[in-house]
PDB file of C-alpha atoms and ligand atoms in Angstrom:
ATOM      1  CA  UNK A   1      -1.360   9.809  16.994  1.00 75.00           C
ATOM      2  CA  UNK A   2       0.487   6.501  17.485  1.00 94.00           C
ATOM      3  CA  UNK A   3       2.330   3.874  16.084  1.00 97.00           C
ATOM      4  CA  UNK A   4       0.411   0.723  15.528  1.00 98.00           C
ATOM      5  CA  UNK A   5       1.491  -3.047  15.650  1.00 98.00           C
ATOM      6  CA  UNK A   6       2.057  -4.446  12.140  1.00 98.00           C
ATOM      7  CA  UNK A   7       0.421  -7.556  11.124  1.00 98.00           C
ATOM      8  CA  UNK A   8       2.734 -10.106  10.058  1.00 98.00           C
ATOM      9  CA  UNK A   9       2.614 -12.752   7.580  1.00 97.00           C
ATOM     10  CA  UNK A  10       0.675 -15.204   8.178  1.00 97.00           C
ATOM     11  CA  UNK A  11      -2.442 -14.095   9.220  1.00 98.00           C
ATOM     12  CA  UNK A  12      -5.879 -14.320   8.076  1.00 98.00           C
ATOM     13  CA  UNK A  13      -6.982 -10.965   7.611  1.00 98.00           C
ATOM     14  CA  UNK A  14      -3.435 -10.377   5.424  1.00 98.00           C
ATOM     15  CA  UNK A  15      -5.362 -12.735   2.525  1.00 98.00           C
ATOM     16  CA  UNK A  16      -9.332 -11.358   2.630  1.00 98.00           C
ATOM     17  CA  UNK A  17     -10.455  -8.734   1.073  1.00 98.00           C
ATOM     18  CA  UNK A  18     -11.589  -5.884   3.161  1.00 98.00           C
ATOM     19  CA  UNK A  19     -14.910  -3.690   3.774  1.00 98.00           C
ATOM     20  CA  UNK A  20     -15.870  -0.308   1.962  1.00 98.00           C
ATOM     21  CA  UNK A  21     -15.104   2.559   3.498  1.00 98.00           C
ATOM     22  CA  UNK A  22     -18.669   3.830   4.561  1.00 98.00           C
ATOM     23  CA  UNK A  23     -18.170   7.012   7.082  1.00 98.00           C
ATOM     24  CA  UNK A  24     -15.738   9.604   6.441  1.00 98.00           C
ATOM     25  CA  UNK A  25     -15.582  10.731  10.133  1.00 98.00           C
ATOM     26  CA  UNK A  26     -12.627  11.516  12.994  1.00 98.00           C
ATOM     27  CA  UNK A  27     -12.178   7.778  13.433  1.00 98.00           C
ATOM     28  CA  UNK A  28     -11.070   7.354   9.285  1.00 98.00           C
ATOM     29  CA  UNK A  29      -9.120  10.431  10.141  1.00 98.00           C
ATOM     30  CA  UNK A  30      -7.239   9.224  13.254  1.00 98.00           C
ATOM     31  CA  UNK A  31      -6.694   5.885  11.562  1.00 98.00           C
ATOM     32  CA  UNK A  32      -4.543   7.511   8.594  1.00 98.00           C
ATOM     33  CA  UNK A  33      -2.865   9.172  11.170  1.00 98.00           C
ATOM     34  CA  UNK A  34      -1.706   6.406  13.296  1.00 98.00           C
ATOM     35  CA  UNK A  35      -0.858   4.434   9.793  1.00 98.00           C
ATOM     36  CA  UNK A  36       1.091   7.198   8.436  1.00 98.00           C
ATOM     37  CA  UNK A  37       3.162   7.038  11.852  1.00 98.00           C
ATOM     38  CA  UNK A  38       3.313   3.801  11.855  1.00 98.00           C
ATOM     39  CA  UNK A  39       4.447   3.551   7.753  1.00 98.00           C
ATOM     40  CA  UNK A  40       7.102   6.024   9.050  1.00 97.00           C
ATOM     41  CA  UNK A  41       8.298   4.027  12.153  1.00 97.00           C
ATOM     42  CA  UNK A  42       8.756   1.394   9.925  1.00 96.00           C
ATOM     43  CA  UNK A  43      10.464   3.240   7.068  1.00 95.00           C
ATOM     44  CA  UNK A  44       8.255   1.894   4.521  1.00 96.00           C
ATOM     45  CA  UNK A  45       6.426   3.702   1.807  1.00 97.00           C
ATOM     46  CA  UNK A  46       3.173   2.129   2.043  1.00 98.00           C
ATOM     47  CA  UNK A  47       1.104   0.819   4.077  1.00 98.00           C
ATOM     48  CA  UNK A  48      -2.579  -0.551   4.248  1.00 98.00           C
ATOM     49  CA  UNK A  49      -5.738  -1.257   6.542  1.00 98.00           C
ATOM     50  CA  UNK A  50      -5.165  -4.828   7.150  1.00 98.00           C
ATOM     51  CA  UNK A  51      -1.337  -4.568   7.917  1.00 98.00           C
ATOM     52  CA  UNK A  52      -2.587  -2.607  10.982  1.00 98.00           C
ATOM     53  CA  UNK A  53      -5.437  -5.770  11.801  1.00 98.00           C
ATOM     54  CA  UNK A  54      -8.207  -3.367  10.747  1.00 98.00           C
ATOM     55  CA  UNK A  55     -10.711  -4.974   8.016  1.00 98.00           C
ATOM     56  CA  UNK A  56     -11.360  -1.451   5.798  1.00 98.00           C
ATOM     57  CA  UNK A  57     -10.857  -0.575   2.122  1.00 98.00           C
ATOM     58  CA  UNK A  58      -7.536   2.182   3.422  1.00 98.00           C
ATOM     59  CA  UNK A  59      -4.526   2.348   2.147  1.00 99.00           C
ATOM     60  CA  UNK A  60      -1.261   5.306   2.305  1.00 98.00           C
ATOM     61  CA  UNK A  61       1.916   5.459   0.281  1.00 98.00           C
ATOM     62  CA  UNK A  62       4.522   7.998   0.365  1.00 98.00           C
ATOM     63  CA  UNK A  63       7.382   7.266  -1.536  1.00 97.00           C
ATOM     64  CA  UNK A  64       8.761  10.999  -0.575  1.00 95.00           C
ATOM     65  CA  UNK A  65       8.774  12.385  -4.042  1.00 95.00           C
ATOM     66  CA  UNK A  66       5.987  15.857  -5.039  1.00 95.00           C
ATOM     67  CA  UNK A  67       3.116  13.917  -4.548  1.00 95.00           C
ATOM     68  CA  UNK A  68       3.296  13.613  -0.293  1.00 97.00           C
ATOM     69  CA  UNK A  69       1.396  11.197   1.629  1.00 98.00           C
ATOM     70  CA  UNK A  70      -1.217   9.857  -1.198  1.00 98.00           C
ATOM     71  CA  UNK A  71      -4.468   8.756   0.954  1.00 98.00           C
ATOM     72  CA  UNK A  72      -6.705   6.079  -0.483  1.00 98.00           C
ATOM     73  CA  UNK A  73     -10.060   5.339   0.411  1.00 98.00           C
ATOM     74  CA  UNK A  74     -11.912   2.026  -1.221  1.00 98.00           C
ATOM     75  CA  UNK A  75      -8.865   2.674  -4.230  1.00 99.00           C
ATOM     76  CA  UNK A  76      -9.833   1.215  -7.588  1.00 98.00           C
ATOM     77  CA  UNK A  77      -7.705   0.774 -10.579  1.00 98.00           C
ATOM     78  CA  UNK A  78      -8.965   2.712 -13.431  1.00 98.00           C
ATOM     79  CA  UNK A  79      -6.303   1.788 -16.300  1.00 98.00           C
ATOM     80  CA  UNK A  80      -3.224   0.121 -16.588  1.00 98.00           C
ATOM     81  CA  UNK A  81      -0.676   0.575 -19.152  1.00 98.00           C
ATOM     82  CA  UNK A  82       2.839  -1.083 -19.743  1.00 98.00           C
ATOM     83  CA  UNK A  83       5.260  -2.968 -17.615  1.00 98.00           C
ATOM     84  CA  UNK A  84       8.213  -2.821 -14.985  1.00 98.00           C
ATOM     85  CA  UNK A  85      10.201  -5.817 -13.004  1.00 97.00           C
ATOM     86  CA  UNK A  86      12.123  -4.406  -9.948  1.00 95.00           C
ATOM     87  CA  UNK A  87      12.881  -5.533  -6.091  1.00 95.00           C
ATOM     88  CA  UNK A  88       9.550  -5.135  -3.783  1.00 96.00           C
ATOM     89  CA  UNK A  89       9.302  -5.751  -0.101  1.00 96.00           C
ATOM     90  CA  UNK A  90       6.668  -5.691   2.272  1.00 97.00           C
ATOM     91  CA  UNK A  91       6.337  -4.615   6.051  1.00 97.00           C
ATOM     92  CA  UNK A  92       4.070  -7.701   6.798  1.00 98.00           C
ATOM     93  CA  UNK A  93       7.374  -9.857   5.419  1.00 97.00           C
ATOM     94  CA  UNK A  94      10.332  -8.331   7.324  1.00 94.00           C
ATOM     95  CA  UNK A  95      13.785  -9.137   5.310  1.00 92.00           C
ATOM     96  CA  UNK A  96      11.966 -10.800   2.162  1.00 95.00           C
ATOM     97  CA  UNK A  97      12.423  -9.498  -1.020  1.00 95.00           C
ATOM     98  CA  UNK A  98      11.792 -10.515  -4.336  1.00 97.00           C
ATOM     99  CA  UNK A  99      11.142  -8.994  -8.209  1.00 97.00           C
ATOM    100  CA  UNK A 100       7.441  -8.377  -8.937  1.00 98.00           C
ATOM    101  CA  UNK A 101       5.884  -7.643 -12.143  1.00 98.00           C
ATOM    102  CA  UNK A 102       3.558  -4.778 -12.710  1.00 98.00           C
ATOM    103  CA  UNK A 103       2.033  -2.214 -14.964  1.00 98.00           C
ATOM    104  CA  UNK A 104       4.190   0.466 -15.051  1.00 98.00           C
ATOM    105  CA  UNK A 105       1.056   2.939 -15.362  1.00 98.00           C
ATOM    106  CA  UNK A 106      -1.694   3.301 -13.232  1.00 98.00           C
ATOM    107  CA  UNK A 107      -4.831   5.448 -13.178  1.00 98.00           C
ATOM    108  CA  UNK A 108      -6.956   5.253 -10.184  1.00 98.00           C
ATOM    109  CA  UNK A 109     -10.261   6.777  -8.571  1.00 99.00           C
ATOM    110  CA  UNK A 110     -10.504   7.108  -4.765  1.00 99.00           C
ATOM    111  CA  UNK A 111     -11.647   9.128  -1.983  1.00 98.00           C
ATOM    112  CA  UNK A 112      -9.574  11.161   0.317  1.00 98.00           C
ATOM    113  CA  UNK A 113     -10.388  11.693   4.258  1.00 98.00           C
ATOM    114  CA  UNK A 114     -13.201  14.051   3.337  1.00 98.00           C
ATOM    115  CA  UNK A 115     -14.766  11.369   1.319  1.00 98.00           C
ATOM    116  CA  UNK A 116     -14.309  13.387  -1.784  1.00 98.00           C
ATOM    117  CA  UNK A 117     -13.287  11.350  -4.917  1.00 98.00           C
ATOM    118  CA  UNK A 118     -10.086  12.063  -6.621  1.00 98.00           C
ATOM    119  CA  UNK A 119      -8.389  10.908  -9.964  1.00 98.00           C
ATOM    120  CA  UNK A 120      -4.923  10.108 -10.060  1.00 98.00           C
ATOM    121  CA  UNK A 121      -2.285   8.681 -12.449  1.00 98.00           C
ATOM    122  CA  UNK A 122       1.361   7.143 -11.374  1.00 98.00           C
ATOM    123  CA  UNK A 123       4.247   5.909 -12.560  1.00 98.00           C
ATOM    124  CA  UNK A 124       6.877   3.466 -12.010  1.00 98.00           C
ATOM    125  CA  UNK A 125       7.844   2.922  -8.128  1.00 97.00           C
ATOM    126  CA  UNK A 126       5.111   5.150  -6.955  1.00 98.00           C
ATOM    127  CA  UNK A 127       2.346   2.946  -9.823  1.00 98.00           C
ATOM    128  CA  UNK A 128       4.166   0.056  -8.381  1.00 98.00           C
ATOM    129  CA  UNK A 129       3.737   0.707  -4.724  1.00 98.00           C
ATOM    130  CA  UNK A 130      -0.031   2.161  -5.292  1.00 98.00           C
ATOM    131  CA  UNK A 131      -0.703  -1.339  -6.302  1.00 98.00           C
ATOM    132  CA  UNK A 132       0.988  -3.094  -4.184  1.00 98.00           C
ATOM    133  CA  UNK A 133      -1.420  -1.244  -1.577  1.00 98.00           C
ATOM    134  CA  UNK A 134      -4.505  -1.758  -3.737  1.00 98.00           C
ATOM    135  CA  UNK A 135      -3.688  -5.668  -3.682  1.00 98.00           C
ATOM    136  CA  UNK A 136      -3.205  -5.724   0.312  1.00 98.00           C
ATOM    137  CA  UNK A 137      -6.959  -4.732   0.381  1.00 98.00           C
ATOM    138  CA  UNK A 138      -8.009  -8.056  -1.586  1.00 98.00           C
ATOM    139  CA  UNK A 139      -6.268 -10.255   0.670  1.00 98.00           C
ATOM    140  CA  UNK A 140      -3.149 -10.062  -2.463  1.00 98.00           C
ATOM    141  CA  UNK A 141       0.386 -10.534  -1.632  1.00 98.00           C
ATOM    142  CA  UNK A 142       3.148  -9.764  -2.820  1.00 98.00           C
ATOM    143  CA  UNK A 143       4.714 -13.038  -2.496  1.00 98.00           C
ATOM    144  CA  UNK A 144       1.945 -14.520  -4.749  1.00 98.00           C
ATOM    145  CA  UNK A 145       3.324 -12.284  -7.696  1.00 98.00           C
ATOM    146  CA  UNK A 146       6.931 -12.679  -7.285  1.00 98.00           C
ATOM    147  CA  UNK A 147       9.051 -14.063 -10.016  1.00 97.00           C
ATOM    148  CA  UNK A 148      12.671 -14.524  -8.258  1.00 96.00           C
ATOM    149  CA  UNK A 149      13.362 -14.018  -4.831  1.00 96.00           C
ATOM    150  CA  UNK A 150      16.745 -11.614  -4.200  1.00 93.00           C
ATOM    151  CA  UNK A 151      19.662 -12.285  -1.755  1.00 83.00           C
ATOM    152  CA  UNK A 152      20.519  -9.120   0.954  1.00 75.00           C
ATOM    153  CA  UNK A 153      23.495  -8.558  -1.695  1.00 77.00           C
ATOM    154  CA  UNK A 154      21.722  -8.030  -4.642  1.00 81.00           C
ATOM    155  CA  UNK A 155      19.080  -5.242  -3.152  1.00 82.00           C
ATOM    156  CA  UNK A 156      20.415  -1.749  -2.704  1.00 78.00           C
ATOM    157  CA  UNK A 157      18.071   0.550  -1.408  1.00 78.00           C
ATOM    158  CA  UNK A 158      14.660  -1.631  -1.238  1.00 81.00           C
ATOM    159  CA  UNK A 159      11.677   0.162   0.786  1.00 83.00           C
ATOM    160  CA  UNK A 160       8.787  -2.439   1.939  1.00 85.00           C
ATOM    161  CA  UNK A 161       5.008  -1.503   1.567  1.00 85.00           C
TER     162      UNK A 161
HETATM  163 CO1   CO B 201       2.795  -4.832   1.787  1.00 95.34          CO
END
């Protein structure tokens, strides 16, 4: 395992969308490794493909609550429902922070390192940060969907994705 440089803002492959997961194999495995490390190093509770330079549908968040280190392979939104407004971050944008709005429900399909697909539903900060994820893998930022940027005084406990 190993901690892997983050891509930072700007760079190309931040704003593409990436390629489909094909093989489910000790590479894929090794990769989620070295990203969950590297998510870790970097106390953030998300992290995808393309913030590591790799072009691949892959994605992690672990917001430390039941649901561990969630594992997404070419993620797609299912069903949305709702809405929340609250302080997001972003590894690829060290010190920026602003308030993004999102569905505060989320249903998604996607396949875990075995290549098996999987069902799951969200809410609130862990909905918001499985979509914040989702979006890295189109080539979406965050900074494209916030509504007022925030001054270091006004967060309080902010994690990046
Ligand atoms: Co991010």
């Amino acid at each position: 395992m190993a901690i892997r440089k983050i891509v930072m803002h700007p760079a190309e492959i931040l704003e593409q969308s990436c390629k489909e997961v094909v093989r489910f194999d000790k590479k894929l495995a090794r990769i989620l490794d070295d990203m969950y490390d590297t998510m870790i190093e970097f106390d953030g509770v998300g992290l995808a493909a393309p913030q590591i330079g790799l072009d691949a549908r892959i994605a992690i968040v672990d917001i430390d609550d039941d649901f561990g280190t969630i594992e997404m392979m070419n993620p797609r939104i299912i069903e949305t429902s709702g809405e929340q407004t609250d302080p997001e971050g972003c590894l690829s944008f060290p010190g920026l922070y602003g308030e993004v709005t999102r569905p505060n429900y989320v249903m998604i399909k996607a396949f875990d390192r075995k290549g098996r697909e999987y069902t799951l539903e969200a809410e609130g900060f862990l909905a918001r940060a499985i979509q914040h994820e989702i979006d890295h893998l189109d080539g979406i930022l965050f900074t494209t969907k916030v509504s007022k940027y925030l001054k270091e005084e006004e967060l309080e406990g902010v994690e990046s994705e």
